[in-house]
Amino acid sequence: MTADPAQKDLSKTAYDHLWMHFTRMSSYENSPVPTIVKGEGTYVWDDKGRKYLDGLAGLFVVQAGHGREELAEAAAKQAKELAFFPVWSYAHPKAVELAERLANYAPGDLNKVFFSTGGGEAVETAWKLAKQYFKLTGKPTKYKVISRAVAYHGTPQGALSITGLPGLKAPFEPLVPGTHKAPNTNIYRAPAFLAGPDGTVDPEAYGRWCADEIEVAILNEGAETVAAVFVEPVQNAGGCFPPPPGYFQRLREICDRHDVLLVSDEVICAFGRLGTMFGADKFGYQPDMITCAKGMTSGYSPIGATIISDRLAEPFYKGDNTFLHGYTFGGHPVSSAVALANLDIFEREGLNQHVLDNEAAFLGTLSKLRDLPIVGDVRGNGYFYGIELVKDKVTKESFNDDEVERVLYGFLSKALFDNGLYCRADDRGDPVVQLAPPLISDQSTFDEIEQILRTSLTDAWAKL
């Protein structure tokens, strides 16, 4: 027998029945589960009526902001007309329209769109397609993937294997074989041997070194065994690592030289997060595939996609060749309709240009925090930034495990939320606070974020 929902203690029910993702469930045995009940613009409210600035756009998702009625109406209209039909040997109008629109947005010859329901599935799709592509073109030994240290690419077994976070993988090993790691582009933690006599690291030289290290990984494995390199335009895990100048151009040359596919994992970076429809546009490179999800619908309905070049698709369009892969809800009619309506908002309201016009102001506002002793680095691009926390600004000494547990998780995460800011305090790599607000955010949003961070980080420093 179930109780009347109006009479329930939602927090207790959540602890009893809702297994939350990436959550230490024991934390809520004797503490209330934060329960969000409403969103409007850049804010959300909990079940106690408290208001919070959404400094992470849900989870890098709510690009157009909360409470957009036209997106809810697009979903309702489509559900009334055709609530579901699969794209397994059939089409429906909204999936066709959305595929065409994504192909038109995508750079170069990325004209084929394979739908999924989320980003991890899109990454899984890209790796499986790369493997089969090389089998169909007479190179069956090319199946391995190179990705970067500390990078996160998803939770399915294949995507998790590509992920460069040992702690996330250990509980599920053995994983899919054939994945290998190269350095990421965290210039703040660049190897000391790359520094010049004055102790600084030249960004272009650092970018060349990072790209060349991926080539070293390809050669160490044998280019005849490597199918693809997976990289994010701005790497999320570790705290928003942007690419150094020339990095992607050199990486493209390396991939071409060794007949290796370049996959741009844009699950976070696509759809305006960097001020362009795709991150590849922002940094001027041509991938062979793009994986995307999150911001495509601003979170109003789940969808993901792998956008594939004509060259890779060509052998699958011949004879009885078939890509034996799919998802029941991939290209869902309601999600496709919502995505189209969301992209209409992008164009009508100029969300991409709004980010480009305001990204310098956002970075400048966050950079004011550099005067705090706990702030080591502020980095990122567009509306996507990480603030790295340190014990010593001069030596860049990071927190030890006990300090991470006590300060980052035991204090800072809760303090930020209690002070009215929803964002992420994360130690995948070095301790960081990540900010990625809705794309409608303006200077007033930036100022509110900075003020709450200043208070919370000052208190965190006192507890070190």
Short mmCIF file of C-alpha atoms in Angstrom, two decimals:
data_model
loop_
_atom_site.label_atom_id
_atom_site.label_comp_id
_atom_site.label_asym_id
_atom_site.label_seq_id
_atom_site.Cartn_x
_atom_site.Cartn_y
_atom_site.Cartn_z
CA MET A 1 0.00 0.00 0.00
CA THR A 2 1.33 3.44 -0.90
CA ALA A 3 0.69 6.65 0.96
CA ASP A 4 -0.88 9.78 -0.47
CA PRO A 5 2.06 11.65 -2.08
CA ALA A 6 0.90 14.88 -0.44
CA GLN A 7 1.34 13.28 2.99
CA LYS A 8 4.74 11.74 2.32
CA ASP A 9 8.09 12.88 3.59
CA LEU A 10 9.79 13.08 0.19
CA SER A 11 13.24 13.03 1.73
CA LYS A 12 12.60 9.81 3.63
CA THR A 13 10.97 8.24 0.57
CA ALA A 14 13.93 9.27 -1.57
CA TYR A 15 16.34 7.58 0.83
CA ASP A 16 14.18 4.44 0.96
CA HIS A 17 13.54 4.03 -2.76
CA LEU A 18 15.42 6.44 -5.05
CA TRP A 19 18.95 5.21 -5.70
CA MET A 20 20.63 8.46 -6.70
CA HIS A 21 23.36 8.49 -9.31
CA PHE A 22 27.01 8.94 -8.30
CA THR A 23 25.80 9.38 -4.71
CA ARG A 24 27.17 8.16 -1.40
CA MET A 25 23.78 6.97 -0.18
CA SER A 26 24.87 6.65 3.45
CA SER A 27 25.19 10.44 3.56
CA TYR A 28 21.41 10.68 3.68
CA GLU A 29 20.68 8.06 6.31
CA ASN A 30 20.18 10.78 8.90
CA SER A 31 20.20 13.88 6.71
CA PRO A 32 17.51 15.25 4.37
CA VAL A 33 17.84 14.61 0.65
CA PRO A 34 17.84 17.95 -1.21
CA THR A 35 14.64 17.86 -3.28
CA ILE A 36 14.20 20.33 -6.13
CA VAL A 37 10.62 21.01 -7.14
CA LYS A 38 10.60 24.01 -9.49
CA GLY A 39 12.76 25.96 -11.94
CA GLU A 40 12.46 29.36 -13.57
CA GLY A 41 15.11 31.10 -15.66
CA THR A 42 18.48 30.63 -13.94
CA TYR A 43 16.99 29.56 -10.59
CA VAL A 44 15.56 26.44 -8.94
CA TRP A 45 13.58 26.01 -5.71
CA ASP A 46 13.53 23.15 -3.22
CA ASP A 47 10.57 21.64 -1.41
CA LYS A 48 11.14 24.02 1.53
CA GLY A 49 10.75 27.07 -0.72
CA ARG A 50 14.46 27.98 -0.78
CA LYS A 51 15.83 29.51 -3.98
CA TYR A 52 19.16 28.56 -5.56
CA LEU A 53 21.09 29.89 -8.53
CA ASP A 54 21.62 27.01 -10.95
CA GLY A 55 25.33 27.40 -11.57
CA LEU A 56 25.65 24.10 -13.44
CA ALA A 57 22.62 24.27 -15.76
CA GLY A 58 21.32 21.12 -14.07
CA LEU A 59 24.23 19.04 -15.34
CA PHE A 60 25.59 21.17 -18.21
CA VAL A 61 22.14 20.79 -19.77
CA VAL A 62 19.56 23.57 -19.28
CA GLN A 63 20.91 25.92 -21.95
CA ALA A 64 17.73 27.94 -22.55
CA GLY A 65 16.88 28.17 -18.86
CA HIS A 66 14.20 26.62 -16.68
CA GLY A 67 10.48 27.02 -17.18
CA ARG A 68 10.34 27.45 -20.98
CA GLU A 69 6.68 26.73 -21.65
CA GLU A 70 7.11 26.40 -25.41
CA LEU A 71 9.37 23.38 -24.90
CA ALA A 72 6.80 21.71 -22.65
CA GLU A 73 4.11 22.53 -25.22
CA ALA A 74 6.20 21.05 -28.05
CA ALA A 75 6.48 17.82 -26.05
CA ALA A 76 2.75 17.71 -25.33
CA LYS A 77 1.80 18.41 -28.93
CA GLN A 78 4.06 15.66 -30.26
CA ALA A 79 2.92 13.15 -27.61
CA LYS A 80 -0.68 13.67 -28.71
CA GLU A 81 0.20 13.12 -32.36
CA LEU A 82 2.77 10.31 -32.14
CA ALA A 83 4.12 9.45 -28.70
CA PHE A 84 6.50 6.72 -29.82
CA PHE A 85 7.80 4.85 -32.81
CA PRO A 86 11.31 3.42 -33.21
CA VAL A 87 13.78 4.37 -35.91
CA TRP A 88 14.62 0.69 -36.47
CA SER A 89 14.06 0.44 -40.26
CA TYR A 90 11.38 3.16 -40.03
CA ALA A 91 11.38 6.94 -39.83
CA HIS A 92 9.10 9.54 -38.32
CA PRO A 93 9.00 13.23 -39.29
CA LYS A 94 10.63 14.78 -36.21
CA ALA A 95 13.64 12.46 -36.26
CA VAL A 96 14.10 13.20 -39.97
CA GLU A 97 13.84 16.95 -39.42
CA LEU A 98 16.22 16.91 -36.47
CA ALA A 99 18.78 14.75 -38.28
CA GLU A 100 18.77 17.18 -41.21
CA ARG A 101 19.12 20.16 -38.90
CA LEU A 102 22.03 18.67 -36.98
CA ALA A 103 23.75 17.76 -40.24
CA ASN A 104 23.36 21.34 -41.42
CA TYR A 105 24.88 22.67 -38.21
CA ALA A 106 27.76 20.18 -38.12
CA PRO A 107 31.08 21.05 -39.76
CA GLY A 108 32.27 19.59 -43.04
CA ASP A 109 30.76 16.34 -44.30
CA LEU A 110 29.25 15.22 -40.98
CA ASN A 111 25.88 14.49 -42.55
CA LYS A 112 24.71 11.23 -40.97
CA VAL A 113 23.00 11.26 -37.56
CA PHE A 114 22.61 8.18 -35.35
CA PHE A 115 20.33 8.92 -32.39
CA SER A 116 20.66 7.60 -28.84
CA THR A 117 19.13 8.68 -25.53
CA GLY A 118 22.22 10.19 -23.91
CA GLY A 119 25.89 11.00 -24.16
CA GLY A 120 27.37 7.72 -22.93
CA GLU A 121 25.35 5.88 -25.56
CA ALA A 122 26.58 8.31 -28.21
CA VAL A 123 30.20 7.54 -27.25
CA GLU A 124 29.45 3.82 -27.25
CA THR A 125 28.00 4.23 -30.75
CA ALA A 126 31.08 6.05 -32.03
CA TRP A 127 33.50 3.38 -30.85
CA LYS A 128 31.42 0.51 -32.22
CA LEU A 129 31.05 2.30 -35.54
CA ALA A 130 34.79 2.96 -35.74
CA LYS A 131 35.55 -0.72 -35.17
CA GLN A 132 33.10 -1.92 -37.80
CA TYR A 133 34.16 0.75 -40.28
CA PHE A 134 37.72 -0.52 -40.29
CA LYS A 135 36.54 -4.13 -40.57
CA LEU A 136 34.45 -3.21 -43.60
CA THR A 137 37.36 -1.36 -45.21
CA GLY A 138 39.87 -4.19 -44.82
CA LYS A 139 41.68 -3.08 -41.66
CA PRO A 140 40.26 -5.38 -38.99
CA THR A 141 43.16 -4.91 -36.56
CA LYS A 142 42.25 -1.24 -36.00
CA TYR A 143 40.06 -1.30 -32.90
CA LYS A 144 41.94 0.53 -30.11
CA VAL A 145 41.14 3.99 -28.75
CA ILE A 146 43.40 6.71 -27.40
CA SER A 147 41.84 9.16 -24.93
CA ARG A 148 43.23 11.56 -22.36
CA ALA A 149 44.13 11.34 -18.69
CA VAL A 150 41.34 12.29 -16.26
CA ALA A 151 38.80 12.56 -19.11
CA TYR A 152 35.24 11.36 -18.53
CA HIS A 153 33.38 9.84 -21.50
CA GLY A 154 30.42 8.06 -19.88
CA THR A 155 29.33 5.04 -17.87
CA PRO A 156 28.48 2.24 -20.37
CA GLN A 157 31.19 -0.41 -20.44
CA GLY A 158 32.81 0.84 -23.64
CA ALA A 159 32.54 4.54 -22.78
CA LEU A 160 33.80 3.84 -19.27
CA SER A 161 36.81 2.04 -20.74
CA ILE A 162 37.62 5.18 -22.73
CA THR A 163 37.28 7.27 -19.57
CA GLY A 164 40.59 8.24 -17.94
CA LEU A 165 39.54 8.15 -14.28
CA PRO A 166 40.88 4.99 -12.57
CA GLY A 167 38.68 5.42 -9.51
CA LEU A 168 35.50 5.33 -11.58
CA LYS A 169 36.61 2.22 -13.45
CA ALA A 170 38.03 0.05 -10.69
CA PRO A 171 34.70 -1.32 -9.35
CA PHE A 172 33.72 -2.58 -12.81
CA GLU A 173 36.94 -4.05 -14.18
CA PRO A 174 37.77 -5.89 -16.31
CA LEU A 175 36.39 -3.47 -18.88
CA VAL A 176 36.57 -3.46 -22.67
CA PRO A 177 40.19 -3.95 -23.79
CA GLY A 178 42.01 -1.70 -26.18
CA THR A 179 41.90 1.73 -24.54
CA HIS A 180 45.03 3.77 -23.84
CA LYS A 181 45.66 7.19 -22.32
CA ALA A 182 47.73 10.25 -23.20
CA PRO A 183 48.24 13.56 -21.36
CA ASN A 184 45.43 16.12 -21.25
CA THR A 185 45.81 19.87 -21.80
CA ASN A 186 46.02 21.11 -18.19
CA ILE A 187 48.69 23.78 -18.67
CA TYR A 188 48.42 24.75 -14.99
CA ARG A 189 49.91 21.32 -14.20
CA ALA A 190 52.27 21.15 -17.19
CA PRO A 191 55.43 19.07 -16.63
CA ALA A 192 58.27 21.15 -15.22
CA PHE A 193 60.60 20.25 -18.10
CA LEU A 194 58.36 22.21 -20.48
CA ALA A 195 58.89 25.48 -18.60
CA GLY A 196 61.29 28.12 -19.90
CA PRO A 197 64.05 29.85 -17.92
CA ASP A 198 61.47 32.20 -16.38
CA GLY A 199 59.36 29.27 -15.19
CA THR A 200 56.50 29.87 -17.62
CA VAL A 201 55.19 27.44 -20.23
CA ASP A 202 54.61 28.63 -23.80
CA PRO A 203 51.01 27.67 -24.70
CA GLU A 204 51.76 26.83 -28.33
CA ALA A 205 54.76 24.67 -27.44
CA TYR A 206 52.67 22.98 -24.76
CA GLY A 207 49.91 22.29 -27.27
CA ARG A 208 52.38 20.70 -29.66
CA TRP A 209 53.75 18.52 -26.88
CA CYS A 210 50.26 17.38 -25.80
CA ALA A 211 49.26 16.49 -29.35
CA ASP A 212 52.58 14.78 -30.02
CA GLU A 213 52.09 12.64 -26.90
CA ILE A 214 48.91 11.29 -28.50
CA GLU A 215 50.99 10.38 -31.54
CA VAL A 216 53.47 8.64 -29.23
CA ALA A 217 50.58 6.59 -27.81
CA ILE A 218 49.42 5.69 -31.32
CA LEU A 219 52.91 4.59 -32.33
CA ASN A 220 53.49 2.68 -29.10
CA GLU A 221 50.35 0.64 -29.75
CA GLY A 222 51.01 0.40 -33.47
CA ALA A 223 49.04 2.65 -35.80
CA GLU A 224 47.67 -0.44 -37.54
CA THR A 225 45.79 -1.27 -34.31
CA VAL A 226 44.39 2.18 -33.42
CA ALA A 227 40.92 3.11 -34.66
CA ALA A 228 40.19 6.45 -33.00
CA VAL A 229 41.19 9.26 -30.69
CA PHE A 230 38.41 10.56 -28.40
CA VAL A 231 38.81 14.12 -27.08
CA GLU A 232 36.52 16.83 -25.71
CA PRO A 233 36.91 20.39 -27.08
CA VAL A 234 37.22 21.55 -23.45
CA GLN A 235 37.88 18.61 -21.12
CA ASN A 236 35.34 18.48 -18.30
CA ALA A 237 36.79 16.18 -15.62
CA GLY A 238 39.72 17.75 -13.83
CA GLY A 239 38.15 21.17 -14.15
CA CYS A 240 37.67 22.59 -17.66
CA PHE A 241 40.92 22.23 -19.62
CA PRO A 242 40.75 24.33 -22.82
CA PRO A 243 42.99 23.40 -25.75
CA PRO A 244 46.24 25.33 -26.22
CA PRO A 245 46.63 27.25 -29.51
CA GLY A 246 47.16 24.94 -32.48
CA TYR A 247 46.45 21.78 -30.49
CA PHE A 248 43.53 20.49 -32.53
CA GLN A 249 45.10 21.38 -35.86
CA ARG A 250 48.18 19.31 -34.98
CA LEU A 251 46.00 16.48 -33.65
CA ARG A 252 44.06 16.44 -36.93
CA GLU A 253 47.36 16.11 -38.85
CA ILE A 254 48.46 13.25 -36.59
CA CYS A 255 45.18 11.37 -37.05
CA ASP A 256 45.33 11.81 -40.82
CA ARG A 257 48.93 10.63 -40.92
CA HIS A 258 48.07 7.35 -39.16
CA ASP A 259 44.57 6.76 -40.56
CA VAL A 260 43.02 7.24 -37.12
CA LEU A 261 39.55 8.72 -36.65
CA LEU A 262 39.17 11.91 -34.61
CA VAL A 263 36.06 11.81 -32.42
CA SER A 264 35.00 15.10 -30.83
CA ASP A 265 33.11 14.20 -27.66
CA GLU A 266 30.81 17.21 -27.31
CA VAL A 267 28.24 15.84 -24.88
CA ILE A 268 28.89 18.96 -22.78
CA CYS A 269 30.49 21.36 -25.25
CA ALA A 270 27.88 21.29 -28.04
CA PHE A 271 24.79 23.51 -28.28
CA GLY A 272 26.12 26.80 -27.05
CA ARG A 273 28.17 25.87 -24.00
CA LEU A 274 31.20 27.44 -25.72
CA GLY A 275 29.19 29.96 -27.75
CA THR A 276 29.01 27.87 -30.92
CA MET A 277 26.74 25.04 -31.97
CA PHE A 278 29.70 22.65 -31.78
CA GLY A 279 33.02 22.97 -29.97
CA ALA A 280 34.83 22.00 -33.16
CA ASP A 281 33.56 25.26 -34.63
CA LYS A 282 34.99 27.26 -31.72
CA PHE A 283 38.47 25.81 -32.14
CA GLY A 284 38.50 25.34 -35.91
CA TYR A 285 39.00 21.63 -36.45
CA GLN A 286 37.23 18.96 -38.48
CA PRO A 287 36.34 15.75 -36.60
CA ASP A 288 35.26 12.47 -38.21
CA MET A 289 32.47 12.08 -35.65
CA ILE A 290 30.81 14.27 -33.04
CA THR A 291 29.05 12.84 -30.00
CA CYS A 292 26.47 15.12 -28.40
CA ALA A 293 23.48 15.10 -26.04
CA LYS A 294 22.74 17.28 -22.96
CA GLY A 295 22.00 20.75 -24.35
CA MET A 296 20.22 19.55 -27.50
CA THR A 297 16.86 19.79 -25.74
CA SER A 298 17.98 22.03 -22.84
CA GLY A 299 17.14 18.99 -20.72
CA TYR A 300 13.41 19.07 -21.38
CA SER A 301 13.54 15.55 -22.81
CA PRO A 302 16.43 13.06 -23.10
CA ILE A 303 18.25 12.58 -26.40
CA GLY A 304 21.77 12.01 -27.72
CA ALA A 305 23.37 11.68 -31.14
CA THR A 306 26.50 10.59 -32.95
CA ILE A 307 27.07 12.69 -36.07
CA ILE A 308 29.13 10.82 -38.63
CA SER A 309 31.02 11.83 -41.76
CA ASP A 310 29.86 10.67 -45.18
CA ARG A 311 33.21 8.91 -45.60
CA LEU A 312 32.63 6.70 -42.57
CA ALA A 313 29.01 6.04 -43.47
CA GLU A 314 29.76 5.11 -47.09
CA PRO A 315 30.57 1.37 -46.64
CA PHE A 316 27.45 0.91 -44.44
CA TYR A 317 25.28 2.10 -47.33
CA LYS A 318 26.41 -0.73 -49.63
CA GLY A 319 24.95 -4.19 -50.18
CA ASP A 320 23.93 -6.10 -47.07
CA ASN A 321 26.27 -4.21 -44.71
CA THR A 322 24.41 -3.24 -41.52
CA PHE A 323 25.39 -1.40 -38.37
CA LEU A 324 23.95 -3.88 -35.86
CA HIS A 325 23.41 -1.36 -33.12
CA GLY A 326 20.52 0.69 -31.75
CA TYR A 327 18.48 1.97 -28.81
CA THR A 328 14.74 1.61 -28.27
CA PHE A 329 14.27 5.27 -27.45
CA GLY A 330 16.88 6.71 -29.83
CA GLY A 331 15.37 9.51 -31.90
CA HIS A 332 12.22 9.45 -29.76
CA PRO A 333 9.45 11.55 -31.39
CA VAL A 334 8.82 13.68 -28.30
CA SER A 335 12.53 14.30 -27.66
CA SER A 336 13.11 15.12 -31.32
CA ALA A 337 10.25 17.62 -31.29
CA VAL A 338 11.60 19.25 -28.15
CA ALA A 339 15.09 19.45 -29.64
CA LEU A 340 13.74 21.22 -32.73
CA ALA A 341 11.85 23.72 -30.56
CA ASN A 342 14.96 24.26 -28.41
CA LEU A 343 17.09 24.94 -31.49
CA ASP A 344 14.44 27.43 -32.63
CA ILE A 345 15.03 29.29 -29.34
CA PHE A 346 18.79 29.25 -29.99
CA GLU A 347 18.29 30.92 -33.35
CA ARG A 348 15.51 33.32 -32.36
CA GLU A 349 17.21 34.53 -29.16
CA GLY A 350 20.80 34.35 -30.40
CA LEU A 351 21.99 32.24 -27.47
CA ASN A 352 25.32 31.38 -29.07
CA GLN A 353 26.14 35.03 -29.73
CA HIS A 354 25.02 35.91 -26.21
CA VAL A 355 27.65 33.52 -24.83
CA LEU A 356 30.33 34.91 -27.14
CA ASP A 357 29.44 38.45 -26.13
CA ASN A 358 29.59 37.67 -22.41
CA GLU A 359 32.23 34.95 -21.96
CA ALA A 360 35.02 37.45 -21.28
CA ALA A 361 32.90 39.14 -18.60
CA PHE A 362 32.15 35.78 -16.97
CA LEU A 363 35.83 34.82 -16.91
CA GLY A 364 36.78 38.26 -15.66
CA THR A 365 34.26 38.09 -12.83
CA LEU A 366 35.41 34.63 -11.75
CA SER A 367 39.05 35.74 -12.02
CA LYS A 368 38.46 38.22 -9.20
CA LEU A 369 38.58 35.15 -6.95
CA ARG A 370 42.29 34.77 -7.68
CA ASP A 371 42.96 37.07 -4.73
CA LEU A 372 41.81 34.29 -2.38
CA PRO A 373 44.64 32.09 -1.02
CA ILE A 374 42.70 28.90 -1.84
CA VAL A 375 42.27 29.71 -5.56
CA GLY A 376 45.10 28.42 -7.73
CA ASP A 377 43.67 28.67 -11.24
CA VAL A 378 40.57 29.87 -13.09
CA ARG A 379 40.16 28.36 -16.56
CA GLY A 380 37.67 27.39 -19.22
CA ASN A 381 35.84 28.81 -22.21
CA GLY A 382 32.40 30.13 -23.10
CA TYR A 383 30.05 29.49 -20.17
CA PHE A 384 32.14 26.57 -18.87
CA TYR A 385 34.73 27.23 -16.15
CA GLY A 386 36.69 25.45 -13.45
CA ILE A 387 38.30 26.98 -10.36
CA GLU A 388 41.16 24.84 -9.05
CA LEU A 389 41.68 24.91 -5.29
CA VAL A 390 45.13 24.66 -3.70
CA LYS A 391 46.83 24.78 -0.30
CA ASP A 392 49.75 26.87 -1.59
CA LYS A 393 49.47 29.22 -4.57
CA VAL A 394 53.24 29.45 -5.03
CA THR A 395 54.00 25.72 -5.11
CA LYS A 396 50.53 24.73 -6.43
CA GLU A 397 50.33 22.13 -3.66
CA SER A 398 46.97 20.39 -3.76
CA PHE A 399 44.82 18.91 -0.98
CA ASN A 400 45.63 15.50 0.44
CA ASP A 401 42.94 12.82 0.66
CA ASP A 402 41.91 13.78 4.18
CA GLU A 403 41.56 17.44 3.23
CA VAL A 404 39.51 16.59 0.16
CA GLU A 405 37.15 14.55 2.32
CA ARG A 406 36.96 17.11 5.12
CA VAL A 407 36.99 20.39 3.18
CA LEU A 408 35.67 19.66 -0.30
CA TYR A 409 33.00 17.10 0.53
CA GLY A 410 32.53 17.61 4.26
CA PHE A 411 32.17 21.38 4.05
CA LEU A 412 32.34 23.15 0.69
CA SER A 413 29.72 21.22 -1.29
CA LYS A 414 27.11 21.80 1.40
CA ALA A 415 28.21 25.38 2.09
CA LEU A 416 27.82 26.41 -1.55
CA PHE A 417 24.32 24.94 -1.67
CA ASP A 418 23.35 26.42 1.70
CA ASN A 419 24.55 29.82 0.46
CA GLY A 420 22.25 29.56 -2.55
CA LEU A 421 24.48 28.23 -5.35
CA TYR A 422 24.07 24.85 -7.02
CA CYS A 423 27.36 23.90 -8.71
CA ARG A 424 29.93 21.11 -8.50
CA ALA A 425 32.83 20.67 -6.10
CA ASP A 426 34.81 17.84 -7.65
CA ASP A 427 38.08 15.98 -7.07
CA ARG A 428 38.30 13.96 -10.28
CA GLY A 429 41.88 15.03 -10.81
CA ASP A 430 42.70 18.00 -8.58
CA PRO A 431 40.04 19.70 -6.40
CA VAL A 432 37.92 22.13 -8.43
CA VAL A 433 34.64 23.99 -8.39
CA GLN A 434 32.88 23.91 -11.77
CA LEU A 435 30.51 26.53 -13.15
CA ALA A 436 28.29 26.18 -16.23
CA PRO A 437 25.11 28.25 -15.80
CA PRO A 438 22.25 28.45 -18.30
CA LEU A 439 23.20 30.32 -21.47
CA ILE A 440 20.70 33.08 -20.71
CA SER A 441 22.90 34.19 -17.77
CA ASP A 442 24.21 37.77 -17.70
CA GLN A 443 26.43 39.95 -15.53
CA SER A 444 24.03 39.84 -12.61
CA THR A 445 24.34 36.04 -12.65
CA PHE A 446 28.13 36.22 -12.77
CA ASP A 447 28.23 38.65 -9.86
CA GLU A 448 25.95 36.47 -7.73
CA ILE A 449 28.10 33.40 -8.46
CA GLU A 450 31.28 35.28 -7.54
CA GLN A 451 29.86 36.62 -4.30
CA ILE A 452 28.65 33.22 -3.11
CA LEU A 453 31.90 31.58 -4.11
CA ARG A 454 33.92 34.26 -2.31
CA THR A 455 32.06 33.68 0.94
CA SER A 456 32.13 29.89 0.70
CA LEU A 457 35.79 29.61 -0.38
CA THR A 458 36.90 32.00 2.35
CA ASP A 459 35.17 29.80 4.92
CA ALA A 460 36.68 26.66 3.33
CA TRP A 461 40.18 28.13 3.61
CA ALA A 462 39.65 28.67 7.34
CA LYS A 463 38.98 24.95 7.73
CA LEU A 464 42.19 23.75 6.01
#
